[in-house]
PDB file of C-alpha atoms in Angstrom:
ATOM      1  CA  UNK A  21      -6.224  11.960  12.439  1.00 93.00           C
ATOM      2  CA  UNK A  22      -5.379   8.359  11.661  1.00 96.00           C
ATOM      3  CA  UNK A  23      -3.718   7.403   8.404  1.00 97.00           C
ATOM      4  CA  UNK A  24      -4.206   3.918   7.062  1.00 98.00           C
ATOM      5  CA  UNK A  25      -3.361   1.999   3.916  1.00 98.00           C
ATOM      6  CA  UNK A  26      -5.591  -0.725   2.505  1.00 98.00           C
ATOM      7  CA  UNK A  27      -4.058  -3.082  -0.038  1.00 98.00           C
ATOM      8  CA  UNK A  28      -6.444  -5.133  -2.167  1.00 98.00           C
ATOM      9  CA  UNK A  29      -4.986  -8.000  -4.196  1.00 98.00           C
ATOM     10  CA  UNK A  30      -6.483 -10.774  -6.273  1.00 98.00           C
ATOM     11  CA  UNK A  31      -6.717 -14.157  -4.584  1.00 98.00           C
ATOM     12  CA  UNK A  32      -4.457 -16.951  -5.807  1.00 95.00           C
ATOM     13  CA  UNK A  33      -5.965 -18.719  -8.771  1.00 95.00           C
ATOM     14  CA  UNK A  34      -7.972 -15.732  -9.965  1.00 97.00           C
ATOM     15  CA  UNK A  35      -6.954 -14.801 -13.497  1.00 97.00           C
ATOM     16  CA  UNK A  36      -5.331 -11.382 -13.884  1.00 98.00           C
ATOM     17  CA  UNK A  37      -5.363 -10.311 -17.548  1.00 97.00           C
ATOM     18  CA  UNK A  38      -4.132  -6.824 -16.641  1.00 97.00           C
ATOM     19  CA  UNK A  39      -1.088  -8.312 -14.901  1.00 97.00           C
ATOM     20  CA  UNK A  40      -0.471 -10.601 -17.876  1.00 97.00           C
ATOM     21  CA  UNK A  41      -0.586  -7.597 -20.229  1.00 98.00           C
ATOM     22  CA  UNK A  42       1.957  -5.730 -18.097  1.00 98.00           C
ATOM     23  CA  UNK A  43       4.163  -8.842 -18.055  1.00 97.00           C
ATOM     24  CA  UNK A  44       4.037  -8.914 -21.859  1.00 97.00           C
ATOM     25  CA  UNK A  45       4.798  -5.211 -22.132  1.00 97.00           C
ATOM     26  CA  UNK A  46       7.796  -5.505 -19.813  1.00 97.00           C
ATOM     27  CA  UNK A  47       9.123  -8.314 -22.006  1.00 96.00           C
ATOM     28  CA  UNK A  48       8.593  -6.192 -25.126  1.00 97.00           C
ATOM     29  CA  UNK A  49      10.509  -3.338 -23.463  1.00 97.00           C
ATOM     30  CA  UNK A  50      13.479  -5.666 -22.982  1.00 96.00           C
ATOM     31  CA  UNK A  51      13.114  -6.540 -19.308  1.00 96.00           C
ATOM     32  CA  UNK A  52      14.104 -10.192 -19.110  1.00 92.00           C
ATOM     33  CA  UNK A  53      13.499 -12.422 -16.149  1.00 92.00           C
ATOM     34  CA  UNK A  54      10.056 -11.199 -15.151  1.00 96.00           C
ATOM     35  CA  UNK A  55       8.285 -14.363 -14.077  1.00 97.00           C
ATOM     36  CA  UNK A  56       4.898 -12.924 -13.187  1.00 97.00           C
ATOM     37  CA  UNK A  57       3.067  -9.675 -12.513  1.00 98.00           C
ATOM     38  CA  UNK A  58      -0.173  -9.298 -10.601  1.00 98.00           C
ATOM     39  CA  UNK A  59      -1.910  -5.979 -10.211  1.00 98.00           C
ATOM     40  CA  UNK A  60      -3.858  -4.808  -7.177  1.00 98.00           C
ATOM     41  CA  UNK A  61      -5.192  -1.625  -5.663  1.00 98.00           C
ATOM     42  CA  UNK A  62      -4.174   0.527  -2.773  1.00 98.00           C
ATOM     43  CA  UNK A  63      -6.303   3.000  -0.835  1.00 98.00           C
ATOM     44  CA  UNK A  64      -4.800   5.651   1.432  1.00 98.00           C
ATOM     45  CA  UNK A  65      -7.389   6.699   3.995  1.00 98.00           C
ATOM     46  CA  UNK A  66      -7.403   9.539   6.496  1.00 97.00           C
ATOM     47  CA  UNK A  67      -9.854   8.918   9.309  1.00 97.00           C
ATOM     48  CA  UNK A  68     -10.901  11.560  11.857  1.00 95.00           C
ATOM     49  CA  UNK A  69     -10.257  10.742  15.503  1.00 93.00           C
ATOM     50  CA  UNK A  70      -7.416   9.140  17.437  1.00 94.00           C
ATOM     51  CA  UNK A  71      -8.718   5.635  18.183  1.00 94.00           C
ATOM     52  CA  UNK A  72      -6.608   3.368  16.006  1.00 95.00           C
ATOM     53  CA  UNK A  73      -8.406   0.174  17.118  1.00 95.00           C
ATOM     54  CA  UNK A  74     -11.823   1.610  16.227  1.00 95.00           C
ATOM     55  CA  UNK A  75     -10.488   2.946  12.916  1.00 96.00           C
ATOM     56  CA  UNK A  76      -9.057  -0.457  12.002  1.00 96.00           C
ATOM     57  CA  UNK A  77     -12.403  -2.131  12.722  1.00 96.00           C
ATOM     58  CA  UNK A  78     -14.269   0.476  10.721  1.00 97.00           C
ATOM     59  CA  UNK A  79     -11.859   0.131   7.791  1.00 98.00           C
ATOM     60  CA  UNK A  80     -12.300  -3.664   7.774  1.00 98.00           C
ATOM     61  CA  UNK A  81     -16.041  -3.064   7.370  1.00 97.00           C
ATOM     62  CA  UNK A  82     -15.383  -0.606   4.534  1.00 98.00           C
ATOM     63  CA  UNK A  83     -13.341  -3.315   2.813  1.00 98.00           C
ATOM     64  CA  UNK A  84     -16.104  -5.901   3.229  1.00 98.00           C
ATOM     65  CA  UNK A  85     -18.770  -3.525   1.927  1.00 97.00           C
ATOM     66  CA  UNK A  86     -17.073  -1.429  -0.736  1.00 98.00           C
ATOM     67  CA  UNK A  87     -13.317  -1.481  -1.173  1.00 98.00           C
ATOM     68  CA  UNK A  88     -12.787  -5.170  -1.928  1.00 98.00           C
ATOM     69  CA  UNK A  89     -14.756  -7.872  -3.664  1.00 98.00           C
ATOM     70  CA  UNK A  90     -14.103 -10.607  -1.131  1.00 97.00           C
ATOM     71  CA  UNK A  91     -15.172 -13.330  -3.543  1.00 98.00           C
ATOM     72  CA  UNK A  92     -12.043 -12.800  -5.626  1.00 98.00           C
ATOM     73  CA  UNK A  93      -9.920 -10.358  -3.627  1.00 98.00           C
ATOM     74  CA  UNK A  94      -7.966 -10.293  -0.366  1.00 98.00           C
ATOM     75  CA  UNK A  95      -7.432  -7.117   1.606  1.00 98.00           C
ATOM     76  CA  UNK A  96      -4.897  -6.021   4.183  1.00 98.00           C
ATOM     77  CA  UNK A  97      -5.310  -3.028   6.494  1.00 98.00           C
ATOM     78  CA  UNK A  98      -2.216  -1.254   7.783  1.00 97.00           C
ATOM     79  CA  UNK A  99      -2.478   1.582  10.312  1.00 97.00           C
ATOM     80  CA  UNK A 100       0.307   4.060   9.551  1.00 95.00           C
ATOM     81  CA  UNK A 101      -0.336   6.300  12.567  1.00 84.00           C
TER      82      UNK A 101
ATOM     83  CA  UNK B   4      13.055 -16.104  -7.333  1.00 93.00           C
ATOM     84  CA  UNK B   5      12.700 -12.611  -5.900  1.00 96.00           C
ATOM     85  CA  UNK B   6       9.319 -11.266  -4.908  1.00 97.00           C
ATOM     86  CA  UNK B   7       8.784  -7.516  -4.907  1.00 98.00           C
ATOM     87  CA  UNK B   8       5.919  -5.130  -4.433  1.00 98.00           C
ATOM     88  CA  UNK B   9       5.680  -1.820  -6.266  1.00 98.00           C
ATOM     89  CA  UNK B  10       3.253   0.761  -4.904  1.00 98.00           C
ATOM     90  CA  UNK B  11       2.275   3.619  -7.210  1.00 98.00           C
ATOM     91  CA  UNK B  12       0.443   6.583  -5.674  1.00 98.00           C
ATOM     92  CA  UNK B  13      -0.637   9.957  -6.969  1.00 98.00           C
ATOM     93  CA  UNK B  14       1.606  12.879  -6.019  1.00 98.00           C
ATOM     94  CA  UNK B  15       0.295  15.424  -3.556  1.00 95.00           C
ATOM     95  CA  UNK B  16      -1.783  18.062  -5.286  1.00 95.00           C
ATOM     96  CA  UNK B  17      -2.845  15.814  -8.154  1.00 97.00           C
ATOM     97  CA  UNK B  18      -6.635  15.549  -8.256  1.00 97.00           C
ATOM     98  CA  UNK B  19      -8.031  12.062  -7.590  1.00 98.00           C
ATOM     99  CA  UNK B  20     -11.670  11.882  -8.745  1.00 97.00           C
ATOM    100  CA  UNK B  21     -11.767   8.116  -8.142  1.00 97.00           C
ATOM    101  CA  UNK B  22     -10.718   8.622  -4.522  1.00 97.00           C
ATOM    102  CA  UNK B  23     -13.316  11.375  -4.135  1.00 97.00           C
ATOM    103  CA  UNK B  24     -16.026   9.061  -5.482  1.00 98.00           C
ATOM    104  CA  UNK B  25     -15.054   6.343  -2.997  1.00 98.00           C
ATOM    105  CA  UNK B  26     -15.089   8.941  -0.203  1.00 97.00           C
ATOM    106  CA  UNK B  27     -18.640   9.898  -1.217  1.00 97.00           C
ATOM    107  CA  UNK B  28     -19.751   6.269  -1.402  1.00 97.00           C
ATOM    108  CA  UNK B  29     -18.360   5.512   2.050  1.00 97.00           C
ATOM    109  CA  UNK B  30     -20.314   8.478   3.420  1.00 96.00           C
ATOM    110  CA  UNK B  31     -23.479   7.252   1.686  1.00 97.00           C
ATOM    111  CA  UNK B  32     -22.931   3.797   3.238  1.00 97.00           C
ATOM    112  CA  UNK B  33     -22.931   5.409   6.690  1.00 96.00           C
ATOM    113  CA  UNK B  34     -19.197   5.473   7.418  1.00 96.00           C
ATOM    114  CA  UNK B  35     -18.678   8.778   9.241  1.00 92.00           C
ATOM    115  CA  UNK B  36     -15.309  10.344   9.900  1.00 92.00           C
ATOM    116  CA  UNK B  37     -13.605   9.540   6.606  1.00 96.00           C
ATOM    117  CA  UNK B  38     -11.546  12.629   5.903  1.00 97.00           C
ATOM    118  CA  UNK B  39     -10.005  11.629   2.595  1.00 97.00           C
ATOM    119  CA  UNK B  40      -9.403   8.672   0.298  1.00 98.00           C
ATOM    120  CA  UNK B  41      -6.746   8.439  -2.371  1.00 98.00           C
ATOM    121  CA  UNK B  42      -6.434   5.464  -4.683  1.00 98.00           C
ATOM    122  CA  UNK B  43      -3.251   3.999  -6.030  1.00 98.00           C
ATOM    123  CA  UNK B  44      -1.983   0.839  -7.669  1.00 98.00           C
ATOM    124  CA  UNK B  45       0.100  -2.058  -6.482  1.00 98.00           C
ATOM    125  CA  UNK B  46       2.109  -4.511  -8.593  1.00 98.00           C
ATOM    126  CA  UNK B  47       3.360  -7.812  -7.214  1.00 98.00           C
ATOM    127  CA  UNK B  48       6.314  -8.951  -9.276  1.00 98.00           C
ATOM    128  CA  UNK B  49       8.206 -12.240  -9.320  1.00 97.00           C
ATOM    129  CA  UNK B  50      11.660 -11.854 -10.798  1.00 97.00           C
ATOM    130  CA  UNK B  51      13.893 -14.771 -11.772  1.00 95.00           C
ATOM    131  CA  UNK B  52      17.282 -14.915 -10.083  1.00 93.00           C
ATOM    132  CA  UNK B  53      18.608 -14.287  -6.596  1.00 94.00           C
ATOM    133  CA  UNK B  54      20.264 -10.888  -6.851  1.00 94.00           C
ATOM    134  CA  UNK B  55      17.993  -8.576  -4.866  1.00 95.00           C
ATOM    135  CA  UNK B  56      20.091  -5.479  -5.573  1.00 95.00           C
ATOM    136  CA  UNK B  57      19.969  -6.058  -9.346  1.00 95.00           C
ATOM    137  CA  UNK B  58      16.250  -6.821  -9.184  1.00 96.00           C
ATOM    138  CA  UNK B  59      15.563  -3.595  -7.300  1.00 96.00           C
ATOM    139  CA  UNK B  60      17.493  -1.586  -9.900  1.00 96.00           C
ATOM    140  CA  UNK B  61      15.681  -3.317 -12.734  1.00 97.00           C
ATOM    141  CA  UNK B  62      12.283  -2.753 -11.100  1.00 98.00           C
ATOM    142  CA  UNK B  63      13.037   0.960 -10.652  1.00 98.00           C
ATOM    143  CA  UNK B  64      13.621   1.127 -14.416  1.00 97.00           C
ATOM    144  CA  UNK B  65      10.334  -0.717 -15.047  1.00 98.00           C
ATOM    145  CA  UNK B  66       8.593   1.927 -12.936  1.00 98.00           C
ATOM    146  CA  UNK B  67      10.208   4.784 -14.847  1.00 98.00           C
ATOM    147  CA  UNK B  68       9.355   3.265 -18.221  1.00 97.00           C
ATOM    148  CA  UNK B  69       5.997   1.559 -17.725  1.00 98.00           C
ATOM    149  CA  UNK B  70       4.515   1.065 -14.278  1.00 98.00           C
ATOM    150  CA  UNK B  71       4.294   4.681 -13.142  1.00 98.00           C
ATOM    151  CA  UNK B  72       3.673   8.014 -14.801  1.00 98.00           C
ATOM    152  CA  UNK B  73       6.362   9.951 -12.954  1.00 97.00           C
ATOM    153  CA  UNK B  74       4.846  13.306 -13.934  1.00 98.00           C
ATOM    154  CA  UNK B  75       1.906  12.716 -11.607  1.00 98.00           C
ATOM    155  CA  UNK B  76       2.781   9.568  -9.672  1.00 98.00           C
ATOM    156  CA  UNK B  77       5.287   8.427  -7.052  1.00 98.00           C
ATOM    157  CA  UNK B  78       6.458   4.848  -6.790  1.00 98.00           C
ATOM    158  CA  UNK B  79       7.976   2.768  -4.019  1.00 98.00           C
ATOM    159  CA  UNK B  80       9.759  -0.563  -4.525  1.00 98.00           C
ATOM    160  CA  UNK B  81       9.809  -3.069  -1.694  1.00 97.00           C
ATOM    161  CA  UNK B  82      11.768  -6.313  -1.956  1.00 97.00           C
ATOM    162  CA  UNK B  83       9.855  -8.996  -0.059  1.00 95.00           C
ATOM    163  CA  UNK B  84      12.487 -11.716  -0.435  1.00 84.00           C
TER     164      UNK B  84
END
């Protein structure tokens, strides 16, 4: 079994209203000094098999097809073992 | 300026219908061998100042108060520099 983590974040320049809202809320809660907040997604995958290279390739395809919107989002795949 | 990443994931045992839906979609798209998917959130924060220790402490408080629901979620703070 291979465990992997996919992190999907908005590309630079893409507006993030959710992050802005969190930034505002942190300010309202009294946290000073927060310059910016951007929100993304994380997916923890368990893949059957032991071939990490093949799993990484397969996960990249999953990102292209489903997990990320590559027009506005970047993704990073990390094999945890 | 200190950059930090907060990763919020569901605790073990907490149902994740969104992850299950993604798992089903991946199967429908022809990706075999996906054992499980769990979805979480990631927050990229920029904090003013240069004190990494203080920033980490402050971010942990942000997680407790706003970013994570500690009843059902775990959080991890990573200082990126």
